[in-house]
Coordinates of C-alpha atoms in Angstrom, one line a residue:
X1259 CA -126.7 -181.2 45.4
X1260 CA -126.8 -185.1 46.7
X1261 CA -127.8 -185.3 50.1
X1262 CA -125.2 -185.8 53.1
X1263 CA -124.5 -190.1 54.4
X1264 CA -127.6 -191.3 55.5
X1265 CA -128.2 -194.8 57.2
X1266 CA -132.1 -195.6 57.6
X1267 CA -131.8 -197.5 61.4
X1268 CA -134.1 -200.4 61.5
X1269 CA -135.1 -200.8 65.9
X1270 CA -137.9 -200.3 68.1
X1271 CA -138.3 -196.4 69.1
X1272 CA -136.3 -195.2 66.0
X1273 CA -138.0 -192.0 63.8
X1274 CA -138.3 -192.8 60.7
X1275 CA -140.2 -190.7 57.8
X1276 CA -142.9 -193.5 56.1
X1277 CA -145.7 -191.8 53.4
X1278 CA -144.0 -187.7 53.7
X1279 CA -145.3 -187.8 57.6
X1280 CA -142.4 -188.8 60.8
X1281 CA -143.5 -191.7 62.5
X1282 CA -141.8 -194.3 64.9
X1283 CA -140.8 -198.3 64.2
X1284 CA -143.2 -199.5 66.9
X1285 CA -142.1 -203.2 65.9
X1286 CA -139.9 -205.4 63.8
X1287 CA -142.6 -208.4 61.8
X1288 CA -140.4 -210.1 59.4
X1289 CA -137.4 -209.2 57.4
X1290 CA -138.8 -206.6 54.6
X1291 CA -142.3 -205.7 56.8
X1292 CA -142.8 -203.4 60.4
X1293 CA -145.4 -201.7 62.9
X1294 CA -144.3 -197.8 62.3
X1295 CA -147.0 -195.5 64.5
X1296 CA -147.5 -191.3 63.0
X1297 CA -146.2 -189.2 65.9
X1298 CA -149.2 -187.3 65.6
X1299 CA -151.9 -188.8 64.9
X1300 CA -151.2 -191.7 65.9
X1301 CA -152.0 -194.5 63.7
X1302 CA -150.8 -197.7 63.7
X1303 CA -149.4 -198.5 60.4
X1304 CA -148.1 -201.4 58.6
X1305 CA -144.9 -200.5 56.3
X1306 CA -143.0 -202.3 54.4
X1307 CA -139.0 -201.5 55.2
X1308 CA -138.1 -200.4 51.1
X1309 CA -140.7 -197.5 51.8
X1310 CA -139.0 -195.6 54.6
X1311 CA -136.4 -193.1 54.8
X1312 CA -134.1 -191.5 57.1
X1313 CA -136.2 -188.7 59.4
X1314 CA -132.4 -187.4 60.3
X1315 CA -130.3 -187.4 57.7
X1316 CA -127.0 -187.0 59.5
X1317 CA -123.8 -185.1 57.6
X1318 CA -119.9 -185.4 58.2
X1319 CA -120.0 -181.2 58.9
X1320 CA -119.6 -181.1 54.9
X1321 CA -119.6 -183.2 52.0
X1322 CA -117.2 -186.4 52.9
X1323 CA -114.1 -186.1 52.3
X1324 CA -112.9 -189.0 49.4
X1325 CA -110.8 -192.0 50.7
X1326 CA -108.3 -192.5 48.3
X1327 CA -107.1 -189.2 48.4
X1328 CA -107.5 -188.7 51.9
X1329 CA -104.3 -187.6 53.2
X1330 CA -102.3 -190.6 55.4
X1331 CA -102.6 -189.1 58.3
X1332 CA -105.2 -188.4 58.8
X1333 CA -106.9 -191.6 57.8
X1334 CA -104.6 -193.4 59.8
X1335 CA -105.4 -191.4 63.3
X1336 CA -109.8 -192.2 62.1
X1337 CA -108.5 -196.2 61.9
X1338 CA -107.2 -195.1 65.2
X1339 CA -110.1 -193.8 67.1
X1340 CA -112.6 -196.2 65.7
X1341 CA -110.1 -199.4 67.1
X1342 CA -110.8 -197.6 70.6
X1343 CA -114.2 -197.5 70.4
X1344 CA -115.1 -200.3 68.1
X1345 CA -115.8 -203.1 71.2
X1346 CA -118.4 -200.3 72.8
X1347 CA -120.0 -199.7 69.3
X1348 CA -121.0 -204.3 69.3
X1349 CA -122.1 -204.3 73.4
X1350 CA -125.9 -204.0 73.5
X1351 CA -125.6 -202.1 77.1
X1352 CA -123.1 -200.1 76.7
X1353 CA -123.0 -198.6 80.2
X1354 CA -120.2 -195.5 81.1
X1355 CA -118.2 -197.5 82.7
X1356 CA -117.6 -199.3 79.7
X1357 CA -116.5 -196.3 78.1
X1358 CA -114.4 -195.3 81.2
X1359 CA -112.7 -198.0 81.0
X1360 CA -111.5 -198.6 77.3
X1361 CA -111.0 -194.1 77.3
X1362 CA -108.0 -195.2 80.7
X1363 CA -106.6 -197.8 78.4
X1364 CA -105.8 -195.7 75.9
X1365 CA -105.1 -192.9 77.6
X1366 CA -108.5 -190.6 76.9
X1367 CA -111.1 -188.5 78.9
X1368 CA -114.3 -190.5 79.0
X1369 CA -116.1 -187.6 76.6
X1370 CA -113.4 -188.0 73.8
X1371 CA -114.8 -191.4 73.8
X1372 CA -118.1 -190.4 73.9
X1373 CA -117.7 -187.7 71.0
X1374 CA -115.9 -190.2 68.8
X1375 CA -118.4 -193.3 69.6
X1376 CA -122.2 -190.3 69.0
X1377 CA -119.9 -189.3 65.4
X1378 CA -119.3 -192.4 64.2
X1379 CA -122.9 -193.9 65.3
X1380 CA -124.9 -190.7 63.3
X1381 CA -123.2 -192.1 59.8
X1382 CA -121.2 -195.6 60.9
X1383 CA -118.1 -194.2 58.4
X1384 CA -114.5 -194.2 59.6
X1385 CA -113.5 -191.0 58.1
X1386 CA -116.5 -189.0 60.6
X1387 CA -113.5 -189.7 63.0
X1388 CA -110.9 -187.7 61.4
X1389 CA -109.3 -184.9 63.0
X1390 CA -111.1 -181.6 63.6
X1391 CA -110.3 -179.4 60.9
X1392 CA -107.4 -177.1 62.6
X1393 CA -106.9 -172.7 61.7
X1394 CA -103.6 -174.5 61.0
X1395 CA -105.7 -176.7 58.2
X1396 CA -103.1 -177.0 55.0
X1397 CA -99.4 -177.3 56.4
X1398 CA -97.6 -180.3 57.3
X1399 CA -95.0 -180.9 60.1
X1400 CA -92.7 -181.8 58.3
X1401 CA -91.2 -181.1 54.7
X1402 CA -91.5 -182.7 52.1
X1403 CA -88.0 -183.2 51.3
X1404 CA -88.1 -184.7 54.6
X1405 CA -91.5 -186.9 53.8
X1406 CA -89.5 -188.1 50.7
X1407 CA -86.3 -189.6 52.9
X1408 CA -88.6 -190.9 55.2
X1409 CA -91.0 -193.1 52.4
X1410 CA -87.6 -194.3 50.6
X1411 CA -85.8 -195.3 53.9
X1412 CA -88.7 -197.4 55.2
X1413 CA -89.1 -199.0 52.1
X1414 CA -85.8 -199.7 51.6
X1415 CA -84.5 -200.1 55.0
X1416 CA -87.5 -201.3 57.4
X1417 CA -89.7 -203.1 55.0
X1418 CA -86.9 -205.4 53.8
X1419 CA -86.3 -209.5 54.9
X1420 CA -83.2 -207.9 56.3
X1421 CA -85.4 -206.6 59.5
X1422 CA -82.9 -204.1 60.4
X1423 CA -84.7 -202.3 63.9
X1424 CA -86.3 -198.9 64.1
X1425 CA -83.3 -197.6 65.8
X1426 CA -80.8 -197.8 62.2
X1427 CA -84.0 -196.3 60.6
X1428 CA -84.3 -193.9 62.5
X1429 CA -80.7 -193.5 62.0
X1430 CA -80.4 -194.4 58.3
X1431 CA -83.3 -191.2 57.8
X1432 CA -81.5 -188.5 60.3
X1433 CA -77.9 -189.7 58.4
X1434 CA -79.5 -188.6 54.9
X1435 CA -81.0 -186.0 56.0
X1436 CA -77.3 -184.4 58.0
X1437 CA -76.1 -185.4 53.9
X1438 CA -79.1 -183.1 51.6
X1439 CA -78.2 -179.8 55.0
X1440 CA -81.8 -181.1 55.9
X1441 CA -83.1 -180.8 59.4
X1442 CA -84.0 -184.6 60.6
X1443 CA -87.2 -185.0 61.9
X1444 CA -87.1 -186.5 66.1
X1445 CA -87.0 -189.9 66.4
X1446 CA -90.2 -190.6 67.6
X1447 CA -91.8 -189.7 64.6
X1448 CA -90.2 -192.1 62.7
X1449 CA -91.5 -194.7 65.3
X1450 CA -94.9 -193.7 65.2
X1451 CA -95.1 -193.6 60.7
X1452 CA -93.7 -197.4 61.8
X1453 CA -96.4 -198.2 64.2
X1454 CA -99.0 -196.9 61.9
X1455 CA -98.2 -199.1 59.4
X1456 CA -101.0 -202.6 59.2
X1457 CA -99.2 -205.0 61.3
X1458 CA -100.1 -207.6 58.9
X1459 CA -98.5 -205.6 56.0
X1460 CA -95.1 -205.0 57.9
X1461 CA -95.2 -208.6 57.7
X1462 CA -95.9 -209.5 54.9
X1463 CA -92.6 -208.1 54.0
X1464 CA -90.1 -208.8 56.6
X1465 CA -91.4 -212.3 57.1
X1466 CA -93.2 -213.4 54.4
X1467 CA -96.0 -214.3 53.1
X1468 CA -96.0 -217.8 54.9
X1469 CA -95.3 -216.1 58.5
X1470 CA -98.1 -213.6 58.1
X1471 CA -100.9 -216.3 57.2
X1472 CA -100.2 -218.7 59.8
X1473 CA -99.8 -215.1 62.6
X1474 CA -103.2 -213.9 60.8
X1475 CA -105.5 -216.2 59.4
X1476 CA -107.7 -218.2 61.4
X1477 CA -108.6 -221.4 63.1
X1478 CA -108.7 -223.8 60.0
X1479 CA -112.1 -224.9 59.7
X1480 CA -113.6 -222.4 62.4
X1481 CA -114.9 -218.7 61.6
X1482 CA -114.5 -216.3 64.4
X1483 CA -117.3 -213.7 64.8
X1484 CA -120.2 -215.5 62.4
X1485 CA -122.6 -215.3 65.0
X1486 CA -125.5 -213.4 63.3
X1487 CA -126.3 -212.7 59.7
X1488 CA -124.0 -210.5 57.3
X1489 CA -120.9 -210.6 60.2
X1490 CA -118.8 -212.6 57.4
X1491 CA -119.2 -212.6 54.1
X1492 CA -117.3 -215.2 51.6
X1493 CA -116.7 -213.3 47.9
X1494 CA -115.3 -215.7 44.9
X1495 CA -116.2 -215.7 41.1
X1496 CA -116.2 -218.9 38.3
X1497 CA -116.9 -219.6 34.6
X1498 CA -120.7 -219.9 34.7
X1499 CA -121.0 -223.3 32.4
X1500 CA -123.5 -222.6 30.1
X1501 CA -123.4 -221.1 27.0
X1502 CA -126.0 -218.2 26.4
X1503 CA -127.5 -216.4 23.5
X1504 CA -127.8 -212.4 22.1
X1505 CA -130.8 -211.3 22.2
X1506 CA -131.0 -210.4 19.2
X1507 CA -130.2 -213.1 17.0
X1508 CA -130.7 -215.7 19.3
X1509 CA -127.7 -217.3 18.4
X1510 CA -124.7 -218.3 20.6
X1511 CA -121.9 -215.6 22.6
X1512 CA -120.5 -217.6 24.9
X1513 CA -119.8 -218.9 28.8
X1514 CA -120.1 -216.0 30.7
X1515 CA -118.8 -215.2 34.2
X1516 CA -120.1 -215.2 38.0
X1517 CA -118.7 -212.7 41.2
X1518 CA -121.3 -214.4 44.3
X1519 CA -120.6 -213.4 48.3
X1520 CA -122.3 -215.6 50.7
X1521 CA -123.2 -214.8 54.8
X1522 CA -121.7 -217.7 56.5
X1523 CA -124.0 -217.3 59.4
X1524 CA -127.1 -218.0 57.1
X1525 CA -125.7 -219.5 54.0
X1526 CA -128.5 -216.5 51.8
X1527 CA -126.8 -215.3 49.1
X1528 CA -125.7 -211.4 49.6
X1529 CA -125.7 -211.0 46.1
X1530 CA -123.7 -211.5 42.4
X1531 CA -122.4 -210.0 39.8
X1532 CA -122.5 -211.7 36.0
X1533 CA -120.9 -210.6 33.1
X1534 CA -119.6 -211.7 29.5
X1535 CA -115.2 -209.7 31.5
X1536 CA -113.1 -211.7 33.8
X1537 CA -113.1 -210.9 37.2
X1538 CA -111.5 -207.6 38.0
X1539 CA -111.9 -204.5 40.7
X1540 CA -115.1 -203.6 38.4
X1541 CA -117.0 -207.5 38.9
X1542 CA -115.9 -207.4 42.7
X1543 CA -116.8 -203.8 43.7
X1544 CA -119.8 -204.5 42.2
X1545 CA -120.9 -207.9 44.1
X1546 CA -120.2 -206.0 47.4
X1547 CA -122.2 -203.4 45.8
X1548 CA -125.4 -205.2 45.4
X1549 CA -124.5 -207.7 49.6
X1550 CA -124.5 -203.9 50.8
X1551 CA -128.0 -202.2 48.9
X1552 CA -131.8 -204.0 49.5
X1553 CA -132.6 -205.7 46.1
X1554 CA -136.4 -204.6 46.1
X1555 CA -136.1 -202.6 43.1
X1556 CA -134.4 -204.8 41.0
X1557 CA -136.5 -208.0 41.9
X1558 CA -139.6 -205.5 41.2
X1559 CA -137.9 -204.2 36.9
X1560 CA -137.3 -207.8 36.3
X1561 CA -141.0 -208.8 38.7
X1562 CA -139.8 -211.3 40.1
X1563 CA -142.2 -213.0 42.0
X1564 CA -141.3 -213.6 46.1
X1565 CA -138.9 -211.9 49.0
X1566 CA -134.4 -211.0 49.6
X1567 CA -134.7 -209.7 52.5
X1568 CA -130.7 -209.6 52.7
X1569 CA -128.9 -206.5 52.9
X1570 CA -125.9 -204.9 54.9
X1571 CA -123.2 -204.3 55.8
X1572 CA -120.7 -206.8 56.4
X1573 CA -118.5 -206.9 59.4
X1574 CA -115.8 -209.2 57.7
X1575 CA -115.4 -209.8 53.9
X1576 CA -113.4 -213.1 53.8
X1577 CA -111.7 -213.7 50.2
X1578 CA -108.5 -215.3 48.4
X1579 CA -105.8 -213.6 46.7
X1580 CA -107.3 -212.7 43.6
X1581 CA -105.1 -209.1 42.4
X1582 CA -109.1 -207.7 42.5
X1583 CA -109.7 -208.3 45.8
X1584 CA -105.9 -207.2 46.9
X1585 CA -106.7 -203.3 45.5
X1586 CA -106.4 -200.1 46.7
X1587 CA -110.5 -198.7 46.0
X1588 CA -112.0 -202.2 47.3
X1589 CA -109.6 -202.2 50.9
X1590 CA -110.4 -198.5 51.9
X1591 CA -113.8 -199.1 51.1
X1592 CA -114.5 -201.9 53.3
X1593 CA -112.4 -200.0 56.3
X1594 CA -114.3 -197.0 55.8
X1595 CA -117.8 -198.8 56.1
X1596 CA -116.4 -200.8 59.5
X1597 CA -115.9 -204.1 57.7
X1598 CA -112.6 -205.7 58.0
X1599 CA -110.8 -207.9 55.1
X1600 CA -109.6 -211.7 55.6
X1601 CA -108.3 -213.1 52.8
X1602 CA -107.9 -216.4 52.0
X1603 CA -104.6 -218.6 52.9
X1604 CA -103.2 -219.8 49.4
X1605 CA -103.2 -223.3 48.5
X1606 CA -105.7 -224.0 51.6
X1607 CA -108.8 -223.8 49.6
X1608 CA -110.6 -225.2 51.9
X1609 CA -110.8 -221.9 53.8
X1610 CA -113.1 -220.7 51.3
X1611 CA -115.3 -223.8 51.4
X1612 CA -119.0 -222.5 52.2
X1613 CA -118.8 -220.0 48.3
X1614 CA -117.6 -223.2 46.9
X1615 CA -120.1 -225.5 47.5
X1616 CA -122.2 -222.4 46.7
X1617 CA -121.2 -222.2 43.4
X1618 CA -121.4 -226.0 43.0
X1619 CA -124.7 -226.0 44.1
X1620 CA -125.8 -223.7 41.1
X1621 CA -123.1 -225.6 38.6
X1622 CA -126.0 -228.6 39.8
X1623 CA -128.1 -226.2 39.0
X1624 CA -127.1 -224.7 36.1
X1625 CA -126.8 -228.3 34.4
X1626 CA -130.7 -228.5 33.8
X1627 CA -130.3 -225.0 31.7
X1628 CA -130.9 -225.7 27.6
X1629 CA -127.0 -224.7 26.7
X1630 CA -125.3 -225.9 29.7
X1631 CA -121.6 -227.3 28.6
X1632 CA -121.7 -229.7 32.2
X1633 CA -118.1 -229.8 34.2
X1634 CA -116.1 -232.1 31.4
X1635 CA -116.2 -232.6 28.6
X1636 CA -117.4 -236.6 29.8
X1637 CA -119.9 -235.4 30.5
X1638 CA -121.0 -233.2 28.5
X1639 CA -121.1 -236.3 25.4
X1640 CA -122.4 -235.8 22.6
X1641 CA -124.4 -233.3 23.6
X1642 CA -124.1 -230.0 21.5
X1643 CA -123.8 -226.5 24.1
X1644 CA -124.2 -224.4 20.9
X1645 CA -127.0 -225.8 19.5
X1646 CA -129.2 -225.7 22.3
X1647 CA -128.0 -222.5 24.2
X1648 CA -131.5 -220.7 24.2
X1649 CA -130.8 -218.2 27.2
X1650 CA -130.0 -214.8 26.6
X1651 CA -128.1 -212.6 30.2
X1652 CA -130.7 -211.1 31.0
X1653 CA -133.0 -213.8 30.8
X1654 CA -130.1 -216.2 33.1
X1655 CA -130.0 -213.0 35.6
X1656 CA -133.5 -213.5 35.9
X1657 CA -134.1 -217.7 36.1
X1658 CA -130.6 -216.6 38.9
X1659 CA -132.5 -214.4 41.3
X1660 CA -135.2 -216.8 40.7
X1661 CA -133.8 -219.7 42.0
X1662 CA -131.9 -217.4 44.8
X1663 CA -135.3 -216.4 46.4
X1664 CA -138.2 -219.0 45.7
X1665 CA -136.0 -222.5 46.4
X1666 CA -132.3 -221.6 47.8
X1667 CA -133.6 -219.6 50.1
X1668 CA -136.2 -221.4 51.1
X1669 CA -135.3 -224.8 50.4
X1670 CA -133.1 -227.1 54.1
X1671 CA -129.1 -226.6 53.6
X1672 CA -127.2 -229.3 54.7
X1673 CA -124.6 -227.9 56.6
X1674 CA -127.2 -226.0 59.1
X1675 CA -130.9 -228.6 58.9
X1676 CA -132.8 -225.7 57.9
X1677 CA -133.6 -223.4 54.7
X1678 CA -131.1 -220.6 54.3
X1679 CA -134.1 -217.7 55.3
X1680 CA -134.8 -219.2 58.3
X1681 CA -131.6 -219.2 59.9
X1682 CA -131.4 -215.9 58.8
X1683 CA -134.7 -215.2 60.6
X1684 CA -133.4 -216.6 64.4
X1685 CA -130.0 -215.0 63.9
X1686 CA -132.4 -211.3 63.5
X1687 CA -135.1 -212.0 65.5
X1688 CA -133.5 -214.5 68.4
X1689 CA -135.0 -218.2 69.6
X1690 CA -135.2 -219.1 73.4
X1691 CA -132.0 -220.0 73.4
X1692 CA -130.3 -217.0 71.3
X1693 CA -130.2 -213.6 71.8
X1694 CA -131.2 -211.5 68.0
X1695 CA -129.1 -209.6 66.8
X1696 CA -132.0 -207.5 64.7
X1697 CA -132.5 -205.7 61.5
X1698 CA -129.0 -204.2 60.1
X1699 CA -129.6 -200.5 59.0
X1700 CA -129.6 -199.7 55.5
X1701 CA -127.7 -196.7 53.9
X1702 CA -130.4 -195.3 51.8
X1703 CA -126.7 -193.1 49.8
X1704 CA -126.9 -195.4 46.4
X1705 CA -124.7 -193.0 44.9
X1706 CA -122.4 -193.0 46.6
X1707 CA -122.1 -196.6 47.9
X1708 CA -121.1 -197.6 44.1
X1709 CA -118.8 -194.9 43.6
X1710 CA -116.5 -195.6 47.4
X1711 CA -116.3 -198.7 44.5
X1712 CA -115.8 -198.0 42.0
X1713 CA -112.4 -198.1 39.8
X1714 CA -110.2 -195.0 39.5
X1715 CA -107.3 -192.8 38.1
X1716 CA -104.8 -190.4 39.5
X1717 CA -104.2 -187.1 37.0
X1718 CA -102.9 -183.7 36.6
X1719 CA -105.4 -180.8 34.9
X1720 CA -104.3 -179.4 32.0
X1721 CA -105.4 -176.7 30.2
X1722 CA -106.6 -179.3 27.9
X1723 CA -108.8 -180.7 30.4
X1724 CA -107.7 -184.1 31.8
X1725 CA -106.8 -187.7 29.4
X1726 CA -106.9 -190.6 30.5
X1727 CA -106.9 -194.3 28.3
X1728 CA -105.8 -190.8 25.1
X1729 CA -109.0 -190.2 25.8
X1730 CA -109.9 -185.6 26.4
X1731 CA -112.2 -184.9 29.0
X1732 CA -113.7 -181.6 29.9
X1733 CA -115.8 -180.0 32.5
X1734 CA -115.8 -175.7 33.6
X1735 CA -115.5 -177.4 37.2
X1736 CA -111.9 -178.4 36.0
X1737 CA -110.9 -175.4 35.3
X1738 CA -110.5 -173.9 38.5
X1739 CA -107.1 -176.7 39.1
X1740 CA -106.0 -176.0 35.3
X1741 CA -102.2 -176.4 36.0
X1742 CA -103.1 -176.5 40.3
X1743 CA -99.4 -177.0 42.0
X1744 CA -99.4 -179.4 44.6
X1745 CA -99.8 -177.8 48.3
X1746 CA -97.2 -179.9 49.9
X1747 CA -94.4 -179.9 46.7
X1748 CA -95.1 -176.7 44.6
X1749 CA -92.7 -177.7 42.1
X1750 CA -94.9 -180.9 41.0
X1751 CA -98.2 -180.2 39.4
X1752 CA -101.4 -181.4 41.3
X1753 CA -103.0 -184.7 41.0
X1754 CA -106.4 -185.5 41.6
X1755 CA -109.3 -188.1 41.6
X1756 CA -111.0 -189.7 38.6
X1757 CA -113.4 -192.5 38.9
X1758 CA -114.8 -194.3 35.8
X1759 CA -117.1 -196.8 35.2
X1760 CA -114.5 -199.4 33.1
X1761 CA -118.4 -200.1 31.2
X1762 CA -119.0 -197.0 30.0
X1763 CA -116.2 -194.2 30.0
X1764 CA -117.5 -191.8 28.4
X1765 CA -118.1 -189.9 31.9
X1766 CA -115.6 -190.1 34.8
X1767 CA -116.5 -188.5 38.0
X1768 CA -113.7 -185.6 39.0
X1769 CA -113.0 -185.8 42.2
X1770 CA -113.6 -181.9 44.1
X1771 CA -110.7 -181.6 47.1
X1772 CA -112.3 -177.9 47.6
X1773 CA -116.0 -179.3 48.8
X1774 CA -115.4 -182.7 48.6
X1775 CA -117.7 -183.2 46.1
X1776 CA -117.9 -185.4 43.3
X1777 CA -119.0 -184.0 39.6
X1778 CA -119.9 -185.6 36.2
X1779 CA -117.0 -184.5 33.4
X1780 CA -117.9 -186.3 30.2
X1781 CA -115.6 -186.6 27.0
X1782 CA -114.7 -182.9 25.7
X1783 CA -115.8 -184.0 21.9
X1784 CA -119.5 -184.8 23.3
X1785 CA -120.0 -186.2 19.4
X1786 CA -117.9 -189.4 20.9
X1787 CA -120.4 -192.2 21.6
X1788 CA -119.6 -194.5 24.7
X1789 CA -118.1 -197.0 25.0
X1790 CA -116.4 -199.3 27.0
X1791 CA -112.9 -199.9 28.9
X1792 CA -113.2 -202.8 26.7
X1793 CA -113.9 -201.7 23.4
X1794 CA -111.1 -198.9 23.6
X1795 CA -108.8 -201.7 24.3
X1796 CA -109.3 -203.2 20.9
X1797 CA -109.5 -200.3 19.8
X1798 CA -106.0 -199.6 19.9
X1799 CA -105.1 -202.8 19.3
X1800 CA -107.0 -202.2 15.7
X1801 CA -104.9 -199.1 15.0
X1802 CA -101.3 -200.8 15.6
X1803 CA -103.3 -203.4 13.6
X1804 CA -104.3 -200.5 10.6
X1805 CA -100.2 -199.2 10.9
X1806 CA -100.5 -196.5 13.1
X1807 CA -98.0 -195.6 14.8
X1808 CA -99.1 -193.0 16.6
X1809 CA -102.2 -193.6 19.1
X1810 CA -105.0 -190.7 19.7
X1811 CA -107.9 -189.4 20.1
X1812 CA -109.4 -189.5 16.5
X1813 CA -107.5 -192.6 16.0
X1814 CA -108.9 -195.2 18.7
X1815 CA -112.8 -193.4 17.5
X1816 CA -112.2 -193.9 13.9
X1817 CA -110.7 -197.7 14.7
X1818 CA -113.7 -197.9 16.9
X1819 CA -116.7 -197.0 13.9
X1820 CA -114.7 -199.3 11.7
X1821 CA -115.3 -201.9 14.0
X1822 CA -119.1 -200.9 14.6
X1823 CA -120.0 -201.7 10.8
X1824 CA -117.6 -204.9 10.6
X1825 CA -119.8 -206.1 13.7
X1826 CA -122.9 -205.1 12.3
X1827 CA -122.3 -206.8 8.9
X1828 CA -120.7 -210.5 10.9
X1829 CA -123.4 -210.7 14.3
X1830 CA -125.7 -212.7 12.2
X1831 CA -122.8 -214.6 11.4
X1832 CA -120.2 -214.8 14.3
X1833 CA -119.9 -215.4 18.5
X1834 CA -117.4 -212.5 19.1
X1835 CA -119.7 -210.4 16.8
X1836 CA -122.8 -211.1 18.9
X1837 CA -121.2 -211.5 22.7
X1838 CA -119.7 -207.7 21.8
X1839 CA -122.7 -206.7 21.3
X1840 CA -124.3 -208.3 24.0
X1841 CA -121.4 -206.5 25.9
X1842 CA -122.5 -203.1 25.5
X1843 CA -126.4 -204.0 25.7
X1844 CA -125.2 -204.8 29.4
X1845 CA -123.9 -201.9 30.0
X1846 CA -125.4 -198.8 28.5
X1847 CA -128.5 -201.3 31.5
X1848 CA -126.1 -201.1 34.3
X1849 CA -127.2 -198.9 37.8
X1850 CA -124.6 -196.3 37.7
X1851 CA -124.6 -193.3 40.0
X1852 CA -127.8 -191.0 38.6
X1853 CA -126.3 -187.6 38.1
X1854 CA -126.7 -185.8 35.3
X1855 CA -124.6 -184.8 32.9
X1856 CA -125.1 -180.5 32.2
X1857 CA -123.2 -178.1 30.6
X1858 CA -123.5 -175.5 33.2
X1859 CA -121.2 -176.1 36.4
X1860 CA -124.2 -174.4 38.6
X1861 CA -126.7 -177.3 36.8
X1862 CA -124.0 -180.3 37.8
X1863 CA -125.0 -182.7 40.8
X1864 CA -122.3 -184.0 42.4
X1865 CA -121.4 -186.7 44.5
X1866 CA -120.1 -187.0 47.8
X1867 CA -118.2 -190.6 48.0
X1868 CA -115.7 -192.7 50.2
X1869 CA -113.1 -195.4 50.1
X1870 CA -110.5 -197.6 51.9
X1871 CA -106.7 -199.9 52.2
X1872 CA -102.6 -199.4 52.5
X1873 CA -101.3 -198.2 49.0
X1874 CA -101.1 -199.5 45.8
X1875 CA -100.7 -197.8 42.2
X1876 CA -104.0 -196.4 40.3
X1877 CA -103.6 -199.0 38.0
X1878 CA -103.9 -201.7 39.6
X1879 CA -107.8 -200.9 39.9
X1880 CA -107.9 -201.3 36.6
X1881 CA -109.0 -205.2 34.9
X1882 CA -106.3 -206.5 33.4
X1883 CA -108.1 -207.6 30.6
X1884 CA -106.3 -208.8 26.4

């Protein structure tokens, strides 16, 4: 069973485990090192941050609920509570008077706010503010029929350019309920539903994107709140101007894509993700996970000398309007961890100036590498990029991180007149003119974070298991939910949450709503080889090309087998075959939740999970690659 959500507080006086003994942090030395004192012997040790562990594990009163499948009313209530206490969380010298004043403003008792603050600070998660379980758990105040009518009227009458008033919406809901012979909800119930809608979302639907941009976008050229490390991260992706080679024949396989995150305050590179696949939900989520988590293990694995002391939960994520950034998975995950999302206004590229300049700086360095395509044909001239190509994807990643750690972070940045590393240190430790922010809190449960940022599907459980993209999955953990009825609408079957890593779809993660944890569920036919979502789509195309009218699982894996034979024969000859092989190798080496795929339910390693934002259909989370 996975450990409950854990946070590592890195402040003087914080209790930590170091070398399996209880210590307390006495001094912060730099971004990666602290002094700790043994609680019993009083011996002082010099410790790496990566060698520390939380002394206290703070569960959420049980396993964490799934973010996407969480009931909207519970989620909305938790977000409201978070907004009430958010200003108090940021106060370095919070007093009781501050809490009392805030409680009075929102008509709560101060003890209630103290309870919310305690719960949130113990976990750092919005889901910790969910309403407590009640004795009538499982019941709903409104019938499924009334809920359906409310949702339909809100969509058809309120969230439209006609901009009907709230009272007209209430009247229309009452009219439809009366006509159907159903007791209508009170007008206040409807008004509360409308108030719970996100203001920006309502403005987009009622007044359009332009009005929403003017109302909610930042003042041009400014980043309010980018006053310390990780206050604001910008994230974007672009194809790289270099041809890479495979690691078997060392022949060209094509240009990779990079998704990159930059800390606006310090200009430090916060995280990245490189692959041969076009950007999508997976690349956005993996880049953000890389930004939030420590990089020590990756540097050690690839034997790269130097430090990359850049981790933590960002205060704000600034992104463009690409579809992969607007998915439900990414938005809810950000809300869960207290991250605000801000989208770059359309046709105003200067709002992404920091990330654009960083991508430009990297492009200049890449143009010095063998196999560069330069920025345009004129600049390339008669340089044969494919003939000169020499780096594999892994080698390029190692070059990129070496450049980031030992060059870019160390040299003076013209925008801040110092190195990004020095600027970051100033933000953490302060200067004579500016107090330091202190080291950020570390998230210790990396598996949970990666699952939070993983694409998902919703499916019913049948007697044969579950089917996603014609592939059958089964494990005994599903038996309890076969043909389960929807608790709200019993005449329909219940849909469950399944997450999957698009690089390897041989295993999916099933969210069990009864125990609030995730279980790995393998192929029903475990003899099938692991494949990626892109290989699955190509196998489907191949089956259609072979004249198959009905494409089922057998047809897919038959086609996949033929594709592998063709690929192996052509790998020394064609770019496409070599690129496919490199994609597969990269997927097999990717970091994913460290779970066991055993046969018995008792041996499974459940993984509890999280996510956060407006409802978008699950298939929007899948990478749109054709």
